[in-house]
Every structure is written in structure tokens, then in C-alpha cells.
């Protein structure tokens, strides 16, 4: 029988490492999932597809946005693409404009659910099929996304393993209204509650947009001044990797590289830091944003052709750590 004592010390750390590795192996086995759209005879010829995004200032966003535009064109359709530049007012205005143009479908990439969902409902009420990428809306016919439950769990297990199941961790939690961020955070909390020696420092930090890197740098610098002793902070977690970038830079500047950082998305600059043995960037879950964009558009084509779609389509992600980051980067075509 496995007891809490069994899961202490070295045994607990070994179990966590095996669990994290298992997650990586599973992700690697599922990595190539794309169906050949040409073989299915998918087409958007004569169709106008609205593509709306909250912004394109992040590697993930830009890759997914551009991939949608390219895929619509490749399938013979006309993309109507709008970028809100991280301005909620502009995002709402652009959705209003798209709805008025009566496209054959609208795809929404990211966004705070409370802001965009009323307008996704208005689109559905206007008989415009709505699709989403990383948006958990009941008004979406299909949401293309990564398995954020798995991402959150695997990243949290990697973190807890790396710090030996004990210590203070700093958490950025500024975008709980964004569905993937909320899921990843909840999974962190779910894992940590089974390790009573791991404590989330309160109050949690709030990451911001824009100036994310600079703001994270400033906040972590302040945290380090509050916790000057080595070992007083073990790790820094964020639901995406631009705060991780700023946090990593702050740790390096302060000479506190014993603290490890964790994040999600697989931005090239962050994966390069994970690959650096001297960098405090310990792990990053790499998504496939371009694949998510292509899959979303292919699902639009399937729906318009009369196919029934699942509620969500999952595109696998890969957990990159100090050991396997080279392989992950190669699979992603980065570096």
C-alpha cells in the first residue's frame, strides 16, 4: 500500500520525475496528428471567413493568426482578418463589424471570455457559425486547443519534482478570465495541494499586457528584495511564457539563478533559455500554434461541408525541460 510516507523524500521526487517524463513521452507519441486536408477534399472556395484575434504581439498568437489566413487562402476562401492589438474595446468593435459583414464563419483566437462571449452569441444568433482557438465558449461549434489540463498537470509535476516537493513558489495569475490560463492555474493548485511543504507566495503576482517582460522583471526584482535568502523562493510559475522570460531575466540580473522558472507556449527565445544549462528557465510546455490555426480552419471547412465536429479538437503539446529541450525544439522546427 502506498502511504504519504512512501511519497516523501527521494521516493516522492522519483515518482514525480517518472510522471513528468511519462507526460513528455505521451506528448511525443501524439505529436503528428494533422490530417491531410487535401486528401479529404476540403475546400473553402467562394467562402468568406472572419478571423478575429485579441492580439498578435506574442509568438503563439502571431503564428496561429497567420496560419489561419494562409489556410483559408490555401483552401480557396477569402480571409477577413482583424487584429485588436490587445485592446478589448477594439476587439468588440471588430467583432461587431465582422458580424455585420455576414461571413460564412467567424474564428475567434483568444480573448477574455466575459468580453467576447456576448458577441460570439450575437454571431450565432445571426446564423454565423462560430469557431474558436483557446476560447471555452458555449457559443463555439468547435474549439481548437491544446490539452490544457494535461499541460497544467505536467508543468506542475515538473516544478514540484525539481524543487524536491517543498519550498515557496511565486505565481503569476493575471489572466484567470482567459480559459487556458485558468485551467493551467487550477491544475497547478490541484497538484500543489497534495504537497503541503509547497506554498504559493501570497499575494500572487498579476502579469500584464503590454510591457509584460519589463513588468515581470520589475515584480520579480521586488520579490527578490523581499526574499533575499537563497532557498527562500524555489520557483516562479506563469500560465504563459512571456512573464517567464521577464522573470528569468530578473533572476539572472540578480544572481539568483538557483530559482527555477516555468511557463507555457514554446516561444523560441524561452526554449533557448531552457536549453542554456546556466539559465534558471527550467521547463516550458511548447504548443503548436500554427497547427492550431490550420486545424481551426480545416474544421470550418468540414462544418461547412456538412460534417459533425467534436466540441473540442486537441493539438498535442510537448513539455520541454533541460534534458529534452533539443529534441522538442527540433520537432517544432525551432533552432
C-alpha positions as a LaTeX table, in Angstrom:
\begin{tabular}{lrrr}
\hline
Residue & $x$ (\AA) & $y$ (\AA) & $z$ (\AA) \\
\hline
Unk1 & 0.00 & 0.00 & 0.00 \\
Unk2 & 1.32 & 3.47 & $-0.89$ \\
Unk3 & 1.29 & 5.88 & 2.05 \\
Unk4 & 2.22 & 9.54 & 2.41 \\
Unk5 & 5.48 & 8.42 & 3.99 \\
Unk6 & 6.23 & 6.40 & 0.86 \\
Unk7 & 5.78 & 9.57 & $-1.17$ \\
Unk8 & 8.27 & 11.57 & 0.86 \\
Unk9 & 11.89 & 12.48 & 0.21 \\
Unk10 & 13.68 & 10.70 & $-2.58$ \\
Unk11 & 10.81 & 8.33 & $-3.36$ \\
Unk12 & 8.41 & 11.20 & $-3.91$ \\
Unk13 & 10.85 & 13.02 & $-6.16$ \\
Unk14 & 11.48 & 9.91 & $-8.21$ \\
Unk15 & 7.76 & 9.31 & $-8.64$ \\
Unk16 & 7.24 & 12.88 & $-9.80$ \\
Unk17 & 10.09 & 12.63 & $-12.29$ \\
Unk18 & 8.65 & 9.44 & $-13.72$ \\
Unk19 & 5.23 & 11.06 & $-14.00$ \\
Unk20 & 6.61 & 14.13 & $-15.76$ \\
Unk21 & 8.64 & 12.01 & $-18.15$ \\
Unk22 & 5.58 & 9.89 & $-18.91$ \\
Unk23 & 3.73 & 13.07 & $-19.88$ \\
Unk24 & 6.54 & 14.04 & $-22.25$ \\
Unk25 & 6.61 & 10.59 & $-23.85$ \\
Unk26 & 2.84 & 10.60 & $-24.32$ \\
Unk27 & 3.01 & 14.03 & $-25.93$ \\
Unk28 & 5.80 & 12.95 & $-28.22$ \\
Unk29 & 3.82 & 9.95 & $-29.40$ \\
Unk30 & 0.83 & 12.11 & $-30.25$ \\
Unk31 & 2.73 & 14.96 & $-31.86$ \\
Unk32 & 1.97 & 14.33 & $-35.52$ \\
Unk33 & $-1.81$ & 14.37 & $-35.75$ \\
Unk34 & $-2.62$ & 16.58 & $-38.71$ \\
Unk35 & $-4.99$ & 15.06 & $-41.24$ \\
Unk36 & $-4.14$ & 15.76 & $-44.85$ \\
Unk37 & $-6.83$ & 18.26 & $-45.78$ \\
Unk38 & $-6.21$ & 17.73 & $-49.47$ \\
Unk39 & $-6.95$ & 14.02 & $-49.16$ \\
Unk40 & $-10.31$ & 14.86 & $-47.60$ \\
Unk41 & $-11.14$ & 17.22 & $-50.44$ \\
Unk42 & $-11.66$ & 20.15 & $-48.08$ \\
Unk43 & $-12.49$ & 23.44 & $-49.75$ \\
Unk44 & $-13.50$ & 26.97 & $-48.82$ \\
Unk45 & $-13.94$ & 28.10 & $-52.40$ \\
Unk46 & $-16.33$ & 31.04 & $-52.52$ \\
Unk47 & $-16.41$ & 31.33 & $-48.72$ \\
Unk48 & $-15.56$ & 34.40 & $-46.66$ \\
Unk49 & $-14.09$ & 33.55 & $-43.26$ \\
Unk50 & $-13.78$ & 36.10 & $-40.48$ \\
Unk51 & $-10.62$ & 35.74 & $-38.40$ \\
Unk52 & $-10.52$ & 37.76 & $-35.18$ \\
Unk53 & $-7.66$ & 37.83 & $-32.69$ \\
Unk54 & $-7.12$ & 39.56 & $-29.37$ \\
Unk55 & $-3.59$ & 40.45 & $-30.48$ \\
Unk56 & $-0.50$ & 39.28 & $-32.34$ \\
Unk57 & 2.32 & 40.56 & $-30.12$ \\
Unk58 & 3.12 & 37.10 & $-28.79$ \\
Unk59 & 4.77 & 34.27 & $-30.76$ \\
Unk60 & 1.81 & 31.95 & $-30.18$ \\
Unk61 & $-0.79$ & 34.50 & $-31.28$ \\
Unk62 & 1.04 & 35.57 & $-34.43$ \\
Unk63 & 1.75 & 32.01 & $-35.54$ \\
Unk64 & $-1.87$ & 30.91 & $-35.07$ \\
Unk65 & $-3.25$ & 34.08 & $-36.72$ \\
Unk66 & $-1.04$ & 33.89 & $-39.81$ \\
Unk67 & $-1.63$ & 30.15 & $-40.19$ \\
Unk68 & $-5.39$ & 30.73 & $-40.32$ \\
Unk69 & $-5.07$ & 33.35 & $-43.04$ \\
Unk70 & $-2.79$ & 31.11 & $-45.08$ \\
Unk71 & $-5.04$ & 28.07 & $-44.67$ \\
Unk72 & $-8.18$ & 29.94 & $-45.74$ \\
Unk73 & $-6.37$ & 31.06 & $-48.89$ \\
Unk74 & $-4.95$ & 27.59 & $-49.49$ \\
Unk75 & $-8.45$ & 26.13 & $-49.37$ \\
Unk76 & $-9.71$ & 28.73 & $-51.84$ \\
Unk77 & $-11.50$ & 31.06 & $-49.45$ \\
Unk78 & $-11.27$ & 34.75 & $-48.64$ \\
Unk79 & $-9.99$ & 35.64 & $-45.15$ \\
Unk80 & $-11.35$ & 38.74 & $-43.41$ \\
Unk81 & $-8.68$ & 39.11 & $-40.73$ \\
Unk82 & $-8.72$ & 41.65 & $-37.89$ \\
Unk83 & $-6.25$ & 42.18 & $-35.04$ \\
Unk84 & $-7.41$ & 44.02 & $-31.90$ \\
Unk85 & $-3.90$ & 44.81 & $-30.67$ \\
Unk86 & $-4.75$ & 43.77 & $-27.09$ \\
Unk87 & $-7.49$ & 46.39 & $-26.85$ \\
Unk88 & $-10.80$ & 44.96 & $-25.61$ \\
Unk89 & $-12.79$ & 47.90 & $-26.95$ \\
Unk90 & $-11.30$ & 47.43 & $-30.38$ \\
Unk91 & $-11.88$ & 43.68 & $-30.17$ \\
Unk92 & $-15.59$ & 44.18 & $-29.52$ \\
Unk93 & $-15.84$ & 46.76 & $-32.31$ \\
Unk94 & $-14.15$ & 44.42 & $-34.76$ \\
Unk95 & $-16.47$ & 41.55 & $-33.85$ \\
Unk96 & $-19.42$ & 43.87 & $-34.43$ \\
Unk97 & $-18.04$ & 44.75 & $-37.85$ \\
Unk98 & $-17.45$ & 41.10 & $-38.74$ \\
Unk99 & $-20.99$ & 40.17 & $-37.76$ \\
Unk100 & $-22.35$ & 42.98 & $-39.93$ \\
Unk101 & $-20.37$ & 41.64 & $-42.90$ \\
Unk102 & $-22.12$ & 38.25 & $-42.62$ \\
Unk103 & $-19.14$ & 35.99 & $-43.37$ \\
Unk104 & $-19.65$ & 32.26 & $-43.80$ \\
Unk105 & $-17.96$ & 31.67 & $-40.44$ \\
Unk106 & $-16.02$ & 33.51 & $-37.73$ \\
Unk107 & $-12.98$ & 32.17 & $-35.89$ \\
Unk108 & $-12.02$ & 33.88 & $-32.62$ \\
Unk109 & $-8.42$ & 33.46 & $-31.43$ \\
Unk110 & $-8.02$ & 34.01 & $-27.66$ \\
Unk111 & $-9.68$ & 36.75 & $-25.64$ \\
Unk112 & $-11.22$ & 37.21 & $-22.20$ \\
Unk113 & $-14.43$ & 35.19 & $-22.21$ \\
Unk114 & $-16.56$ & 37.79 & $-20.44$ \\
Unk115 & $-15.58$ & 40.35 & $-23.10$ \\
Unk116 & $-16.02$ & 38.31 & $-26.27$ \\
Unk117 & $-18.75$ & 35.81 & $-25.42$ \\
Unk118 & $-21.73$ & 38.17 & $-25.79$ \\
Unk119 & $-20.54$ & 38.95 & $-29.32$ \\
Unk120 & $-19.92$ & 35.32 & $-30.18$ \\
Unk121 & $-23.54$ & 34.73 & $-29.15$ \\
Unk122 & $-24.70$ & 37.58 & $-31.39$ \\
Unk123 & $-22.85$ & 35.95 & $-34.27$ \\
Unk124 & $-24.54$ & 32.61 & $-33.61$ \\
Unk125 & $-27.91$ & 34.38 & $-33.32$ \\
Unk126 & $-27.19$ & 35.87 & $-36.75$ \\
Unk127 & $-26.70$ & 32.32 & $-38.11$ \\
Unk128 & $-22.95$ & 32.78 & $-38.49$ \\
Unk129 & $-21.06$ & 29.63 & $-37.42$ \\
Unk130 & $-18.57$ & 30.46 & $-34.66$ \\
Unk131 & $-15.28$ & 28.65 & $-34.11$ \\
Unk132 & $-12.62$ & 29.41 & $-31.53$ \\
Unk133 & $-8.99$ & 28.79 & $-30.69$ \\
Unk134 & $-8.26$ & 28.57 & $-26.96$ \\
Unk135 & $-11.66$ & 30.01 & $-26.02$ \\
Unk136 & $-14.04$ & 27.92 & $-23.91$ \\
Unk137 & $-17.31$ & 29.40 & $-25.16$ \\
Unk138 & $-20.66$ & 27.62 & $-25.31$ \\
Unk139 & $-21.29$ & 29.64 & $-28.47$ \\
Unk140 & $-18.45$ & 27.95 & $-30.33$ \\
Unk141 & $-19.23$ & 24.97 & $-32.57$ \\
Unk142 & $-15.66$ & 23.75 & $-32.15$ \\
Unk143 & $-12.70$ & 24.97 & $-30.10$ \\
Unk144 & $-9.20$ & 24.08 & $-31.35$ \\
Unk145 & $-6.89$ & 23.94 & $-28.38$ \\
Unk146 & $-4.13$ & 22.12 & $-26.59$ \\
Unk147 & $-4.99$ & 19.80 & $-23.71$ \\
Unk148 & $-4.60$ & 22.48 & $-21.08$ \\
Unk149 & $-5.49$ & 20.07 & $-18.29$ \\
Unk150 & $-2.54$ & 17.92 & $-19.32$ \\
Unk151 & $-0.31$ & 20.96 & $-19.84$ \\
Unk152 & $-1.10$ & 22.32 & $-16.38$ \\
Unk153 & $-0.64$ & 18.97 & $-14.69$ \\
Unk154 & 2.63 & 18.09 & $-16.43$ \\
Unk155 & 4.17 & 21.51 & $-15.80$ \\
Unk156 & 3.15 & 21.46 & $-12.13$ \\
Unk157 & 4.57 & 17.96 & $-11.65$ \\
Unk158 & 7.84 & 19.02 & $-13.27$ \\
Unk159 & 8.04 & 22.04 & $-10.97$ \\
Unk160 & 7.27 & 20.10 & $-7.79$ \\
Unk161 & 9.75 & 17.41 & $-8.79$ \\
Unk162 & 12.50 & 19.92 & $-9.49$ \\
Unk163 & 12.15 & 21.61 & $-6.09$ \\
Unk164 & 12.04 & 18.31 & $-4.21$ \\
Unk165 & 8.44 & 18.64 & $-3.10$ \\
Unk166 & 8.97 & 21.64 & $-0.81$ \\
Unk167 & 9.51 & 25.38 & $-0.86$ \\
Unk168 & 7.88 & 28.69 & $-1.71$ \\
Unk169 & 6.79 & 29.34 & $-5.29$ \\
Unk170 & 5.85 & 32.65 & $-6.86$ \\
Unk171 & 2.86 & 32.55 & $-9.23$ \\
Unk172 & 1.74 & 34.98 & $-11.92$ \\
Unk173 & $-2.07$ & 34.87 & $-12.11$ \\
Unk174 & $-3.22$ & 37.90 & $-14.06$ \\
Unk175 & $-5.43$ & 36.33 & $-16.74$ \\
Unk176 & $-7.76$ & 33.91 & $-15.00$ \\
Unk177 & $-10.54$ & 35.11 & $-17.30$ \\
Unk178 & $-8.70$ & 33.51 & $-20.25$ \\
Unk179 & $-9.79$ & 29.87 & $-20.32$ \\
Unk180 & $-6.40$ & 28.15 & $-20.93$ \\
Unk181 & $-4.72$ & 30.26 & $-18.25$ \\
Unk182 & $-7.45$ & 29.39 & $-15.76$ \\
Unk183 & $-7.19$ & 25.66 & $-16.46$ \\
Unk184 & $-3.40$ & 25.65 & $-16.15$ \\
Unk185 & $-3.55$ & 27.59 & $-12.89$ \\
Unk186 & $-6.21$ & 25.30 & $-11.45$ \\
Unk187 & $-4.08$ & 22.28 & $-12.32$ \\
Unk188 & $-1.11$ & 23.83 & $-10.54$ \\
Unk189 & $-3.25$ & 24.31 & $-7.44$ \\
Unk190 & $-4.61$ & 20.76 & $-7.73$ \\
Unk191 & $-1.08$ & 19.32 & $-7.77$ \\
Unk192 & 0.34 & 21.57 & $-5.07$ \\
Unk193 & $-2.41$ & 20.73 & $-2.57$ \\
Unk194 & $-1.01$ & 17.21 & $-2.30$ \\
Unk195 & 2.40 & 18.59 & $-1.32$ \\
Unk196 & 1.88 & 20.53 & 1.92 \\
Unk197 & 5.50 & 21.68 & 2.02 \\
Unk198 & 5.00 & 23.60 & $-1.23$ \\
Unk199 & 3.50 & 27.03 & $-0.63$ \\
Unk200 & 2.29 & 29.63 & $-3.13$ \\
Unk201 & 3.54 & 33.04 & $-2.02$ \\
Unk202 & 0.71 & 35.49 & $-1.34$ \\
Unk203 & $-0.35$ & 37.78 & $-2.79$ \\
Unk204 & 0.00 & 36.23 & $-6.22$ \\
Unk205 & 1.50 & 38.43 & $-8.92$ \\
Unk206 & $-0.54$ & 39.81 & $-11.80$ \\
Unk207 & 1.06 & 39.66 & $-15.23$ \\
Unk208 & 0.04 & 42.43 & $-17.61$ \\
Unk209 & $-0.22$ & 43.26 & $-21.31$ \\
Unk210 & 1.55 & 45.20 & $-22.81$ \\
Unk211 & 5.10 & 45.53 & $-21.42$ \\
Unk212 & 4.86 & 42.00 & $-20.00$ \\
Unk213 & 8.59 & 41.30 & $-19.91$ \\
Unk214 & 9.52 & 44.59 & $-18.27$ \\
Unk215 & 6.70 & 44.33 & $-15.73$ \\
Unk216 & 7.61 & 40.75 & $-14.79$ \\
Unk217 & 11.26 & 41.82 & $-14.43$ \\
Unk218 & 10.23 & 44.64 & $-12.06$ \\
Unk219 & 7.89 & 42.47 & $-9.98$ \\
Unk220 & 10.40 & 39.66 & $-9.57$ \\
Unk221 & 13.16 & 42.12 & $-8.68$ \\
Unk222 & 10.91 & 43.39 & $-5.88$ \\
Unk223 & 10.16 & 39.83 & $-4.72$ \\
Unk224 & 13.88 & 39.05 & $-4.55$ \\
Unk225 & 14.41 & 42.10 & $-2.34$ \\
Unk226 & 11.68 & 40.80 & $-0.03$ \\
Unk227 & 13.13 & 37.28 & $-0.02$ \\
Unk228 & 16.92 & 37.83 & $-0.14$ \\
Unk229 & 18.00 & 34.49 & 1.31 \\
Unk230 & 18.82 & 31.73 & $-1.13$ \\
Unk231 & 16.26 & 28.96 & $-0.76$ \\
Unk232 & 13.51 & 31.31 & 0.41 \\
Unk233 & 11.99 & 31.11 & $-3.08$ \\
Unk234 & 12.30 & 27.89 & $-5.09$ \\
Unk235 & 10.40 & 28.54 & $-8.32$ \\
Unk236 & 8.37 & 31.01 & $-10.38$ \\
Unk237 & 5.34 & 29.84 & $-12.40$ \\
Unk238 & 3.34 & 31.57 & $-15.13$ \\
Unk239 & 0.48 & 30.39 & $-17.35$ \\
Unk240 & 2.33 & 31.59 & $-20.47$ \\
Unk241 & 5.97 & 32.22 & $-21.20$ \\
Unk242 & 6.42 & 35.96 & $-21.65$ \\
Unk243 & 6.23 & 36.56 & $-17.87$ \\
Unk244 & 8.63 & 33.61 & $-17.58$ \\
Unk245 & 11.03 & 35.47 & $-19.87$ \\
Unk246 & 10.97 & 38.62 & $-17.72$ \\
Unk247 & 11.27 & 36.59 & $-14.52$ \\
Unk248 & 14.25 & 34.66 & $-15.89$ \\
Unk249 & 15.99 & 37.88 & $-16.88$ \\
Unk250 & 15.41 & 39.32 & $-13.40$ \\
Unk251 & 16.86 & 36.22 & $-11.71$ \\
Unk252 & 19.93 & 36.30 & $-13.94$ \\
Unk253 & 20.48 & 40.02 & $-13.32$ \\
Unk254 & 20.24 & 39.50 & $-9.55$ \\
Unk255 & 22.47 & 36.43 & $-9.50$ \\
Unk256 & 19.61 & 34.29 & $-8.14$ \\
Unk257 & 19.79 & 31.55 & $-10.73$ \\
Unk258 & 19.10 & 28.89 & $-8.09$ \\
Unk259 & 15.41 & 29.83 & $-8.52$ \\
Unk260 & 13.73 & 27.99 & $-11.41$ \\
Unk261 & 11.13 & 29.38 & $-13.83$ \\
Unk262 & 8.26 & 27.62 & $-15.62$ \\
Unk263 & 5.81 & 28.64 & $-18.35$ \\
Unk264 & 3.79 & 27.61 & $-21.39$ \\
Unk265 & 3.78 & 28.23 & $-25.16$ \\
Unk266 & 7.21 & 27.39 & $-26.57$ \\
Unk267 & 8.34 & 30.83 & $-27.70$ \\
Unk268 & 11.77 & 30.39 & $-29.35$ \\
Unk269 & 13.56 & 32.77 & $-27.00$ \\
Unk270 & 12.27 & 30.90 & $-23.95$ \\
Unk271 & 13.17 & 27.47 & $-25.34$ \\
Unk272 & 16.67 & 28.84 & $-25.94$ \\
Unk273 & 16.85 & 29.75 & $-22.25$ \\
Unk274 & 15.65 & 26.29 & $-21.23$ \\
Unk275 & 18.44 & 24.88 & $-23.42$ \\
Unk276 & 21.05 & 27.02 & $-21.59$ \\
Unk277 & 22.38 & 24.95 & $-18.67$ \\
Unk278 & 23.19 & 28.14 & $-16.76$ \\
Unk279 & 19.73 & 29.68 & $-17.15$ \\
Unk280 & 17.10 & 29.43 & $-14.41$ \\
Unk281 & 14.46 & 28.63 & $-17.08$ \\
Unk282 & 13.77 & 25.01 & $-16.12$ \\
Unk283 & 10.80 & 23.96 & $-18.26$ \\
Unk284 & 8.29 & 25.20 & $-20.82$ \\
Unk285 & 5.35 & 23.43 & $-22.42$ \\
Unk286 & 5.57 & 24.04 & $-26.15$ \\
Unk287 & 2.31 & 24.29 & $-28.08$ \\
Unk288 & 1.86 & 24.13 & $-31.86$ \\
Unk289 & 0.20 & 27.48 & $-32.62$ \\
Unk290 & 0.43 & 27.25 & $-36.42$ \\
Unk291 & $-1.09$ & 23.79 & $-36.31$ \\
Unk292 & $-3.89$ & 25.07 & $-34.10$ \\
Unk293 & $-4.62$ & 27.78 & $-36.66$ \\
Unk294 & $-4.67$ & 25.32 & $-39.55$ \\
Unk295 & $-6.81$ & 22.81 & $-37.69$ \\
Unk296 & $-9.37$ & 25.51 & $-36.81$ \\
Unk297 & $-9.77$ & 26.50 & $-40.45$ \\
Unk298 & $-9.95$ & 22.88 & $-41.61$ \\
Unk299 & $-12.71$ & 22.34 & $-39.05$ \\
Unk300 & $-14.57$ & 25.32 & $-40.51$ \\
Unk301 & $-14.34$ & 23.68 & $-43.94$ \\
Unk302 & $-15.56$ & 20.37 & $-42.53$ \\
Unk303 & $-18.53$ & 22.03 & $-40.87$ \\
Unk304 & $-19.49$ & 23.96 & $-43.99$ \\
Unk305 & $-19.28$ & 20.67 & $-45.92$ \\
Unk306 & $-21.85$ & 19.15 & $-43.56$ \\
Unk307 & $-19.60$ & 17.20 & $-41.19$ \\
Unk308 & $-20.35$ & 16.89 & $-37.48$ \\
Unk309 & $-17.46$ & 18.09 & $-35.33$ \\
Unk310 & $-16.45$ & 17.30 & $-31.75$ \\
Unk311 & $-16.85$ & 20.05 & $-29.17$ \\
Unk312 & $-13.07$ & 20.42 & $-28.97$ \\
Unk313 & $-10.14$ & 19.40 & $-31.18$ \\
Unk314 & $-6.90$ & 18.86 & $-29.30$ \\
Unk315 & $-3.48$ & 19.53 & $-30.83$ \\
Unk316 & $-0.71$ & 17.93 & $-28.72$ \\
Unk317 & 1.88 & 19.94 & $-26.82$ \\
Unk318 & 5.33 & 18.91 & $-25.59$ \\
Unk319 & 6.91 & 19.53 & $-22.20$ \\
Unk320 & 10.47 & 20.80 & $-22.75$ \\
Unk321 & 12.95 & 20.58 & $-19.88$ \\
Unk322 & 16.73 & 20.75 & $-19.53$ \\
Unk323 & 17.05 & 17.14 & $-20.67$ \\
Unk324 & 14.84 & 17.01 & $-23.77$ \\
Unk325 & 14.62 & 20.62 & $-25.00$ \\
Unk326 & 16.82 & 19.89 & $-28.01$ \\
Unk327 & 14.50 & 17.15 & $-29.23$ \\
Unk328 & 11.41 & 19.29 & $-28.61$ \\
Unk329 & 12.88 & 22.27 & $-30.48$ \\
Unk330 & 13.75 & 20.00 & $-33.41$ \\
Unk331 & 10.20 & 18.65 & $-33.57$ \\
Unk332 & 8.87 & 22.21 & $-33.52$ \\
Unk333 & 11.30 & 23.29 & $-36.23$ \\
Unk334 & 12.84 & 25.90 & $-33.90$ \\
Unk335 & 16.58 & 26.47 & $-33.80$ \\
\hline
\end{tabular}
